[in-house]
Rosetta silent file (secondary structure, phi, psi, omega in degrees, C-alpha in Angstrom):
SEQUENCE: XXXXXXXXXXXXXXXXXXXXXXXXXXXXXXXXXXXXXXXXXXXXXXXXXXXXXXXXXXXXXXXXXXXXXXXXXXXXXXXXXXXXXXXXXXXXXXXXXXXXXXXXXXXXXXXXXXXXXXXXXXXXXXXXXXXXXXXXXXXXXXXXXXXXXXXXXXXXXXXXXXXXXXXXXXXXXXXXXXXXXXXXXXXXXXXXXXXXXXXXXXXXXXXXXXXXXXXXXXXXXXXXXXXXXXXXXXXXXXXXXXXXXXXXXXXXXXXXXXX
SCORE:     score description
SCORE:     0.000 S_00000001
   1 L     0.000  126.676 -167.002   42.301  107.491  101.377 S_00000001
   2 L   -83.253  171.798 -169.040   45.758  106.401  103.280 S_00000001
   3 L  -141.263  -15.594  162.671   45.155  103.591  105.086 S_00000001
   4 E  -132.267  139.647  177.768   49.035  103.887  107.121 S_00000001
   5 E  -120.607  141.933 -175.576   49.743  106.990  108.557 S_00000001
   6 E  -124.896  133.715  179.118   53.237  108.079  109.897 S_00000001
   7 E  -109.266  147.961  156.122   53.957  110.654  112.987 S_00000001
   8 E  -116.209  155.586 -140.169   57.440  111.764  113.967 S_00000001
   9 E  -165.381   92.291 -173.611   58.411  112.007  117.331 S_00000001
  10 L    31.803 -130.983  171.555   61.937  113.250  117.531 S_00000001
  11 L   -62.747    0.312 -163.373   64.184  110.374  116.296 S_00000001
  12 E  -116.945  111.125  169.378   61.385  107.788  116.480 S_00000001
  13 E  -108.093  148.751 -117.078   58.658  107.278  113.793 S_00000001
  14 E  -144.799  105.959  164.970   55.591  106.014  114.722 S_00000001
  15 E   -92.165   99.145 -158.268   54.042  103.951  112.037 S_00000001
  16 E  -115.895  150.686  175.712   50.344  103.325  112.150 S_00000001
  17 E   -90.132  146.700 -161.229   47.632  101.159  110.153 S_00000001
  18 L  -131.713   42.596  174.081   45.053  103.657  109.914 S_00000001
  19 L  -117.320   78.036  172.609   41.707  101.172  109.033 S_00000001
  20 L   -47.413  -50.987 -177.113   39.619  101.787  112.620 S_00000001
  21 L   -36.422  -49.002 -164.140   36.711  100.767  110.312 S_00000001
  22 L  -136.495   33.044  168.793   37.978   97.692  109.452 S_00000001
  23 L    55.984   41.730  158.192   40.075   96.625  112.925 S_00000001
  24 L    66.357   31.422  174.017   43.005   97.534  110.344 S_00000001
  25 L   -28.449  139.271 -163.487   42.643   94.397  108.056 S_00000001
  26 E   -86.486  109.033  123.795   45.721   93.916  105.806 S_00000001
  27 L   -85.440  169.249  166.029   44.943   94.325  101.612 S_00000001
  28 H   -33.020  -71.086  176.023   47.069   94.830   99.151 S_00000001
  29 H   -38.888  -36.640  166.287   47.012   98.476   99.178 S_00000001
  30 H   -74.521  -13.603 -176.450   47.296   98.742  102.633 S_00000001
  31 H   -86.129  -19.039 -175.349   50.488   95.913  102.970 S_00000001
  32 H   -62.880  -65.503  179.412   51.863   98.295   99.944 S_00000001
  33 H   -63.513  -24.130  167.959   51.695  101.429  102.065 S_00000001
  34 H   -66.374  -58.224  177.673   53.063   99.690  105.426 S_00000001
  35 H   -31.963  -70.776  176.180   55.927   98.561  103.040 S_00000001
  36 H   -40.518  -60.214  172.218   56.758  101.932  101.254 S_00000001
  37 H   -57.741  -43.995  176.606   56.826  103.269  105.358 S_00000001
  38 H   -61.753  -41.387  162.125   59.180  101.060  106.671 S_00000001
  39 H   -36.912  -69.694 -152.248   61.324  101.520  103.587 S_00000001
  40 H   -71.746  -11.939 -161.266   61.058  105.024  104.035 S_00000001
  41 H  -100.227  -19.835 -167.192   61.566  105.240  107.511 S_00000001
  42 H  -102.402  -42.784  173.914   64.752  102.760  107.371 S_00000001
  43 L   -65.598  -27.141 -170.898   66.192  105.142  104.529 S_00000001
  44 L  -101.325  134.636 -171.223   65.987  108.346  106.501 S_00000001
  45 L   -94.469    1.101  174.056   69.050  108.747  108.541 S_00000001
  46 L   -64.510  -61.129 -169.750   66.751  111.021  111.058 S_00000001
  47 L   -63.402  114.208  173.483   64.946  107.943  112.183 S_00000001
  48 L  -100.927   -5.471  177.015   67.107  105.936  114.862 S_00000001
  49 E  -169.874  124.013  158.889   63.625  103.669  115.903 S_00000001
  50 E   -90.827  153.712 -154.547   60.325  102.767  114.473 S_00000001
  51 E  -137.049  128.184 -154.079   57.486  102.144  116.357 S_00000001
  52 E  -107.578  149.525 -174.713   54.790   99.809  114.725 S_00000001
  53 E   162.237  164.363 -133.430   51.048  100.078  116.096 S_00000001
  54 E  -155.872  134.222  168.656   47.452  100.297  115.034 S_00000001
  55 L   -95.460  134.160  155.598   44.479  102.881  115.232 S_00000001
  56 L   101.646 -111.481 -150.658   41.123  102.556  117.113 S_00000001
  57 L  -112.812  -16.256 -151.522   40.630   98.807  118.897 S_00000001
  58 E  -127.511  121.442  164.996   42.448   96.892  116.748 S_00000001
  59 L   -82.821 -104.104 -168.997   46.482   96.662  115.920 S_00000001
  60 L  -127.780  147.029 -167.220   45.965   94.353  113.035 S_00000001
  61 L  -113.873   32.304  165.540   43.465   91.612  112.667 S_00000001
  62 L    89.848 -168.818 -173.640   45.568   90.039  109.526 S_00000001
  63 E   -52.092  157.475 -161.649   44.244   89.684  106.129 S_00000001
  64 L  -110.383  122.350 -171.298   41.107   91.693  105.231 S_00000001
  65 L   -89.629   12.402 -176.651   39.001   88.601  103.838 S_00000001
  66 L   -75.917  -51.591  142.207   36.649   90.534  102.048 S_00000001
  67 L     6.408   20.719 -174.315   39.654   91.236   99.484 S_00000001
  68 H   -29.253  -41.680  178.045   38.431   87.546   97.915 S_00000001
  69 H   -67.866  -13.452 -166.844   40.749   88.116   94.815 S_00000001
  70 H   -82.129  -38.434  164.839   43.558   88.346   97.051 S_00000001
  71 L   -68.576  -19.114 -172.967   43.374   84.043   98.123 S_00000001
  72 L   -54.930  -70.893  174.332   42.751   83.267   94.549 S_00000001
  73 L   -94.371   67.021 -167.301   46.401   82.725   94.073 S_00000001
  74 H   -56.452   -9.504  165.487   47.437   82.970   98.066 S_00000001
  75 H   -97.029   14.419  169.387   51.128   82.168   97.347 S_00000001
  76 H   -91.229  -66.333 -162.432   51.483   85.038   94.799 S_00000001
  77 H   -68.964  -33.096  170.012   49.899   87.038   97.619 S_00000001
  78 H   -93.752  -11.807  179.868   51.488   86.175  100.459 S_00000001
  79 H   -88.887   -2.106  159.749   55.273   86.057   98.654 S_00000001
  80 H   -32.188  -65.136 -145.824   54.307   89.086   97.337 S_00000001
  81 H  -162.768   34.862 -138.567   53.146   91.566   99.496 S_00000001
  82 L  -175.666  -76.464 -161.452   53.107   89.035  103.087 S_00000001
  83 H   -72.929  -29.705 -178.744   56.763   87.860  103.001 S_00000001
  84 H   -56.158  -33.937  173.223   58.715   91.412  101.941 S_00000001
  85 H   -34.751  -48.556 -165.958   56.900   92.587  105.023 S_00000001
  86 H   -78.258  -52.977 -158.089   58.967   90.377  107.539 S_00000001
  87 H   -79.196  -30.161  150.086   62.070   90.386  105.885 S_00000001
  88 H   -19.693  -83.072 -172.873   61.702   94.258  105.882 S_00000001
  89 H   -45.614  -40.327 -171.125   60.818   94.557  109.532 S_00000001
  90 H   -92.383  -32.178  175.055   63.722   91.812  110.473 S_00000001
  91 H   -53.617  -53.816 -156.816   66.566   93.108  107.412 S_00000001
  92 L   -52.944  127.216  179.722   66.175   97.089  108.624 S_00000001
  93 L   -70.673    5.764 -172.311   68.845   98.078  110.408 S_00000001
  94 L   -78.227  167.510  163.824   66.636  100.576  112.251 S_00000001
  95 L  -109.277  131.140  152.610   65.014   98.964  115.420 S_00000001
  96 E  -122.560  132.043  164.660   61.415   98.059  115.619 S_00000001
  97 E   -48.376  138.560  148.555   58.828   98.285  118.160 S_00000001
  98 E   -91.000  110.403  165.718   55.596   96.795  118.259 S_00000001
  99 E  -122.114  125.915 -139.598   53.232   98.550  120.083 S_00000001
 100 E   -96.989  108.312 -143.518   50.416   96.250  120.565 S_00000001
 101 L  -128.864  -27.085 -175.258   47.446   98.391  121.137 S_00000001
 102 L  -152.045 -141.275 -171.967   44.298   95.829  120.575 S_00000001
 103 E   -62.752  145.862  177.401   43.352   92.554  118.622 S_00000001
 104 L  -157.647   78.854 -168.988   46.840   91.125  117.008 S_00000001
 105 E  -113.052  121.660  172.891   45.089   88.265  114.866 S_00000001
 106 L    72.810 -143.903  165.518   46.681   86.172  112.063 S_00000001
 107 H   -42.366  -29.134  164.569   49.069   88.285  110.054 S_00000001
 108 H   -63.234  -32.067  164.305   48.501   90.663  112.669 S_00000001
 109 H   -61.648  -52.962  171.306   50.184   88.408  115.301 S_00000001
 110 H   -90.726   12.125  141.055   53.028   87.963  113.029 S_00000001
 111 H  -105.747   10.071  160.503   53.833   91.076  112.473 S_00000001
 112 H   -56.513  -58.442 -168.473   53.865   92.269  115.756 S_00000001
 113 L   -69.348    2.464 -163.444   56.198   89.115  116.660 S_00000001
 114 L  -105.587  -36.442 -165.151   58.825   89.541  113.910 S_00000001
 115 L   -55.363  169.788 -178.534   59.775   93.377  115.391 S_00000001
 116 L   -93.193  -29.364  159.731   62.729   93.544  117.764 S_00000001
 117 L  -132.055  172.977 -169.458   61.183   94.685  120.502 S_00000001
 118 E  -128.245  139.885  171.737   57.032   94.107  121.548 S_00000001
 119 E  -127.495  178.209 -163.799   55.262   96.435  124.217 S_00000001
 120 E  -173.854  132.572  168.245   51.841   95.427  124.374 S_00000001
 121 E   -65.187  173.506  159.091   48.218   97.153  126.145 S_00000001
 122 L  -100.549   -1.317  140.645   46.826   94.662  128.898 S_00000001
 123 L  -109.135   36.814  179.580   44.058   94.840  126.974 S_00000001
 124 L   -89.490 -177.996 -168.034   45.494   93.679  123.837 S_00000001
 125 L  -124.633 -171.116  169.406   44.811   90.059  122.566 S_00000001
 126 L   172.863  140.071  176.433   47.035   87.829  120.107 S_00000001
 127 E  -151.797  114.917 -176.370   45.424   84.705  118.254 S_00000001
 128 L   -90.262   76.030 -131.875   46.970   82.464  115.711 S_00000001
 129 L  -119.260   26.713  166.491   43.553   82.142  114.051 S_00000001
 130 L   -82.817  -10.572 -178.844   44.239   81.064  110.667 S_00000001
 131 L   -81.775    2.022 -177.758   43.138   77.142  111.143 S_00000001
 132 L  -116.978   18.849  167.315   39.641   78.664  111.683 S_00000001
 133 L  -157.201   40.130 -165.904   39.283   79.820  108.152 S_00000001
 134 L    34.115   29.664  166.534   41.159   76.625  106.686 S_00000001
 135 L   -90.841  177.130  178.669   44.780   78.880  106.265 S_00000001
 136 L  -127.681  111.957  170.661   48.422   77.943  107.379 S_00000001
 137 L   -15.584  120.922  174.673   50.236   80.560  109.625 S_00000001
 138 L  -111.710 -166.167 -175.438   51.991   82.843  107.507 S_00000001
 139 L    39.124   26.847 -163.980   54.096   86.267  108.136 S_00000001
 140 L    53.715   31.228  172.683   56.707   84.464  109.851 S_00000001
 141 H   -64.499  -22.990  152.757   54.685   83.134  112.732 S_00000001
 142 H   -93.376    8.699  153.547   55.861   79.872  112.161 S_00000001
 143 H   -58.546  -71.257 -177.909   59.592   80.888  112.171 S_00000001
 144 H   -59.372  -44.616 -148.602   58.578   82.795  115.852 S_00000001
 145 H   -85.365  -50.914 -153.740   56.069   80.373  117.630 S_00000001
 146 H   -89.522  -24.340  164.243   57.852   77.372  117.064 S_00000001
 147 H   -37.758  -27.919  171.533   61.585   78.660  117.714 S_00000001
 148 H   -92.432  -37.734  165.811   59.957   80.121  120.976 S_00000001
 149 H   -95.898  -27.419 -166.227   57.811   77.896  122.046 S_00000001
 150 H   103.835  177.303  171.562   58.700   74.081  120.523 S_00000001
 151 H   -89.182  -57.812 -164.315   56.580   72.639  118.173 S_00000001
 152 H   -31.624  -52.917 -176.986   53.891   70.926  120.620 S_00000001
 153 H   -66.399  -42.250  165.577   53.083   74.462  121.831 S_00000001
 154 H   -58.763   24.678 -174.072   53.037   76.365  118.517 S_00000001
 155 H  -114.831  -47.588 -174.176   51.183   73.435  117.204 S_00000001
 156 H   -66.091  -51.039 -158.533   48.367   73.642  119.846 S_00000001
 157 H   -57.590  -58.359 -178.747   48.540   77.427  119.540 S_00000001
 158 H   -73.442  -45.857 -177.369   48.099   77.514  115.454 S_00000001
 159 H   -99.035    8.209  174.617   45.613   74.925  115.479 S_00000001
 160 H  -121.855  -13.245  148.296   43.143   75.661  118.133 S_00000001
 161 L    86.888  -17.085 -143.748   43.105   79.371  116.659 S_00000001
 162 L   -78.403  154.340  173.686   42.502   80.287  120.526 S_00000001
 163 E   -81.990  144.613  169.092   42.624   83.802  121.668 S_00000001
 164 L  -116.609  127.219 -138.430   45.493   84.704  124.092 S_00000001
 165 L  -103.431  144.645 -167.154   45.370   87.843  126.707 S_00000001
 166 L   -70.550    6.434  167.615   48.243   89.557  126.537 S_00000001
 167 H   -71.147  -27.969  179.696   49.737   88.678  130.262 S_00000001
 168 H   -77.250 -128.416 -148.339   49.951   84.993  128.483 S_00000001
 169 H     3.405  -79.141  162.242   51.872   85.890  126.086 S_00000001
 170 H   -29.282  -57.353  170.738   54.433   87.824  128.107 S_00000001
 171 L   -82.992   18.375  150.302   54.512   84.705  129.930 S_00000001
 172 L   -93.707   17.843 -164.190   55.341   82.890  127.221 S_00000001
 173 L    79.793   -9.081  166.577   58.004   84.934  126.525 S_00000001
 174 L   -86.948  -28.400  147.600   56.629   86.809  123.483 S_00000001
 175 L  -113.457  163.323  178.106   56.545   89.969  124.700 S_00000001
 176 L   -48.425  -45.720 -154.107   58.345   92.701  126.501 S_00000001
 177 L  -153.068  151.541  155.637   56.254   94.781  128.787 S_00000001
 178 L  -144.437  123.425 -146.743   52.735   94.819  129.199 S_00000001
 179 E  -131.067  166.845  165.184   51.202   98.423  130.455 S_00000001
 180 L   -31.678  144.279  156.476   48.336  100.003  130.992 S_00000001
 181 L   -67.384  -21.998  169.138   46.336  100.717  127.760 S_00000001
 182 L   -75.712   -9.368 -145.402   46.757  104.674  128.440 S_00000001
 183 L  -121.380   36.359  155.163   50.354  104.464  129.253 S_00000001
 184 H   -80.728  -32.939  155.269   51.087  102.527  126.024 S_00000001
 185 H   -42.327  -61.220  162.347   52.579  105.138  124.174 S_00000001
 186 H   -44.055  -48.177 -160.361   54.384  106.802  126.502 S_00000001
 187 H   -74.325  -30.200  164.241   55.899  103.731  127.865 S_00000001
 188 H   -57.760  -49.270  165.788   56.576  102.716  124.082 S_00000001
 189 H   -42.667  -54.176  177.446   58.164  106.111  123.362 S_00000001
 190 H   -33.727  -76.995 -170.452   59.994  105.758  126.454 S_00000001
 191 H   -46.515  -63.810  172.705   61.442  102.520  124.926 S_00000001
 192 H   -35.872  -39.300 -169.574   61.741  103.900  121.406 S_00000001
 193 H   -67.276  -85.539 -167.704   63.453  107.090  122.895 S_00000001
 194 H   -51.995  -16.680  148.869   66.620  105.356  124.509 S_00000001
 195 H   -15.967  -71.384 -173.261   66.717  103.182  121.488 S_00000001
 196 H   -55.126  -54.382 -162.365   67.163  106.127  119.515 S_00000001
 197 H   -64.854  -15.877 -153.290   69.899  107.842  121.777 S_00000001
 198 L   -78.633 -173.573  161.603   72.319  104.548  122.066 S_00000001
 199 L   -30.584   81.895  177.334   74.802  103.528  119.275 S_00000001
 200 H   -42.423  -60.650  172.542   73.388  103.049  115.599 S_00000001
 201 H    -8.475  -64.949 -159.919   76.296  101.149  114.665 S_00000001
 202 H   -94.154  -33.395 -175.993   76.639   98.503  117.299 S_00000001
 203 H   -67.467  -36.976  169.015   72.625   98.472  117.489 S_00000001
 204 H   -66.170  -40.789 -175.308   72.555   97.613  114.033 S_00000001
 205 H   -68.215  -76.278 -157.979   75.225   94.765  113.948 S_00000001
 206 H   -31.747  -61.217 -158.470   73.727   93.447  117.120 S_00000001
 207 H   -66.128  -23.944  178.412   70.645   93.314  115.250 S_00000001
 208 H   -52.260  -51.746 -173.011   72.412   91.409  112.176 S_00000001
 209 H   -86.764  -18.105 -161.786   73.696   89.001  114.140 S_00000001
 210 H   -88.405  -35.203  174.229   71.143   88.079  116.528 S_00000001
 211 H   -52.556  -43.503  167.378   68.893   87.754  113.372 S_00000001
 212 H   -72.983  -17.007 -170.012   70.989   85.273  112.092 S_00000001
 213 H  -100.012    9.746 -179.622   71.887   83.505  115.017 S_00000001
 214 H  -105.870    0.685  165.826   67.580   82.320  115.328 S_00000001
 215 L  -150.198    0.677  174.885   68.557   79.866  112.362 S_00000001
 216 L   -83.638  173.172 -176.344   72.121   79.520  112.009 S_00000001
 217 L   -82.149  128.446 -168.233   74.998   76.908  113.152 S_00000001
 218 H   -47.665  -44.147  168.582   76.725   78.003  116.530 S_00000001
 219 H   -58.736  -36.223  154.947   79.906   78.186  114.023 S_00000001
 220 H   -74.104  -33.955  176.033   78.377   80.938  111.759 S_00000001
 221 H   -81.178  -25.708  172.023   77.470   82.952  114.580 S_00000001
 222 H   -71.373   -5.636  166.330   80.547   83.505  116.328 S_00000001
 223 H   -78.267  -37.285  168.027   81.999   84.184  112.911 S_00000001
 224 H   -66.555  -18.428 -158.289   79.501   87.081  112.377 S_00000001
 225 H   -77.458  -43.426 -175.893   79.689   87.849  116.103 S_00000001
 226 H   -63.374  -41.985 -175.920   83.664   88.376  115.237 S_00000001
 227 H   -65.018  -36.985  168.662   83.254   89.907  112.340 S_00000001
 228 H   -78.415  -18.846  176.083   80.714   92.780  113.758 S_00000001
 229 H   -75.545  -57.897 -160.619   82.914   93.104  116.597 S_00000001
 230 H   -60.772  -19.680 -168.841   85.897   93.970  114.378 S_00000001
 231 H   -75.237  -75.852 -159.685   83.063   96.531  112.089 S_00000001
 232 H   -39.991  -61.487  175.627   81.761   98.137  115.806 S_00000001
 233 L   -40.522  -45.332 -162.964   85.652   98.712  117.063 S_00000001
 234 L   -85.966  -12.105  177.281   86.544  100.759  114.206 S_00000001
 235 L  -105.570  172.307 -105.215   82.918  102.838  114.446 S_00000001
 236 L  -112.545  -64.172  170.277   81.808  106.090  115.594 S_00000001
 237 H   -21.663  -45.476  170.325   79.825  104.119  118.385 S_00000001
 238 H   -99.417    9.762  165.561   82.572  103.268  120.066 S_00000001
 239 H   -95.783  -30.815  163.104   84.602  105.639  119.847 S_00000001
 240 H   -67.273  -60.700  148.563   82.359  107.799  121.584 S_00000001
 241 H   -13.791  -80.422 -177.234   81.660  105.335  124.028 S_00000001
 242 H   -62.634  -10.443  178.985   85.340  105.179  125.247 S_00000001
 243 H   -95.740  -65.521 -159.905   85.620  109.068  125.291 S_00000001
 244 H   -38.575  -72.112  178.859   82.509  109.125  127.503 S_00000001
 245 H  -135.613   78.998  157.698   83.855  107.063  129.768 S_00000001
 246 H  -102.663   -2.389  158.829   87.153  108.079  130.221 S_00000001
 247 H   -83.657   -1.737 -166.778   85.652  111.520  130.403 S_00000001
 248 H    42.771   48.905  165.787   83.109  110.249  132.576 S_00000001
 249 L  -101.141  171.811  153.915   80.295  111.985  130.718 S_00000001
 250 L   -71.879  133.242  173.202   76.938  110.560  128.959 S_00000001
 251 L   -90.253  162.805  163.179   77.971  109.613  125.600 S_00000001
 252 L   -86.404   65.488  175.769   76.649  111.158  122.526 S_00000001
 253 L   -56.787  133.989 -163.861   75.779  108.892  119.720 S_00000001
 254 L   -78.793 -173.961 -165.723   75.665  109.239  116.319 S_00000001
 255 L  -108.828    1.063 -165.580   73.327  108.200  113.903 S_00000001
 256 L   -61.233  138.720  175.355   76.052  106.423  111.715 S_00000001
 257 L  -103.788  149.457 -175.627   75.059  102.947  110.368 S_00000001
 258 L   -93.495  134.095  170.547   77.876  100.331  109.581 S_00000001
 259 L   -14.892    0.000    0.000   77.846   99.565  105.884 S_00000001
């Protein structure tokens, strides 16, 4: 029985945890099968945006703790099958959405927060709820909370485990948009779609460097910023780009990725 299911939607694929049953609780098998999609979806030169999201009430409510064998050795398990996740979602040169459809608890919180961009229902949630079942934020939520927040707030946030509605959140800055719960698809598609049409190229370096520039020295990033500039100039993004408009059309972008 799959437990992530993938839709395509023109250039965008829509990646979903498919455990309604079980508010889409992360085991192995199921962190296997998100993994394998994002590979695959990052691999296919079709896809120009991935779109991350959760079936029935629940995006993800983080590990599934019935899985007991899975904590015996929790740092085999989370550097396993925990950490490729993140570095996936933040390495792919593809862009991904989170669209935050319900509960986004624990590992579920942090992978929502590691994607590049976050749309979120107004009646989704977000909780950093591992101090309420004696764990320590994992899935790079303590890379995101306290880089976003400080430590004091991530501190409070991770240790009082509290539920958060998703207009707080937006006003903390974690997410983009917060819509109706019907018009989260659409509005995510929406988002996904011009994704898809702009530059691969330049969208990808942009993503390289901005990734790097959340833990690096002000001196390494303008050297990648130069160095991605000099990559972008010479690629098929921008080349297009300057023929639009000096023809003063909409450009067409390719799907080309820079090396």
């Amino acid at each position: 029985m799959t437990t992530v299911t993938t839709t395509r939607k023109g250039a965008v694929e829509w990646i979903a945890l498919d455990r309604p049953e079980r508010l889409n609780a992360l085991d192995e098998p199921t962190r296997r099968a998100l993994l394998d999609a994002l590979h695959g979806a990052d691999e296919d030169p079709a896809v120009r945006c991935v779109v991350l999201t959760g079936t029935g009430r629940a995006f993800c409510v983080g590990q599934d703790l019935s899985a007991h064998h899975e904590l015996v050795d929790a740092g085999a398990t989370v550097g396993d099958t925990y950490n490729p996740l993140v570095t996936t979602v933040t390495g792919m040169d593809t862009p991904v959405i989170a669209a935050v459809n319900g509960l986004a608890v624990g590992a579920g919180m942090g992978l929502a927060l590691v994607c590049d961009l976050v749309m979120a229902a107004d009646t989704a949630s977000f909780a950093c709820a591992f101090g309420k079942v004696g764990l320590v934020p994992d899935t790079g939520i303590s890379a995101v909370l306290v880089r976003a927040l400080g430590h004091v707030r991530a501190f409070e946030l991770a240790t009082t485990g509290r539920s958060l509605s998703a207009r707080e959140v937006h006003e903390l800055g974690l997410v983009n948009a917060v819509v109706p719960a019907a018009d989260l698809e659409a509005e995510t598609q929406a988002r996904a779609d011009a994704l898809a049409a702009g530059p691969a190229d330049a969208f990808a370096l942009t993503k390289r460097v901005f990734r790097l520039a959340a833990h690096a020295s002000v001196p390494e990033v303008i050297a990648a910023e130069a160095e991605a500039q000099d990559i972008a100039t010479r690629g098929p993004g921008h080349a297009e780009g300057m023929a639009a408009f000096t023809e003063k059309r909409v450009p067409r972008f390719s799907n080309i990725r820079p090396v």
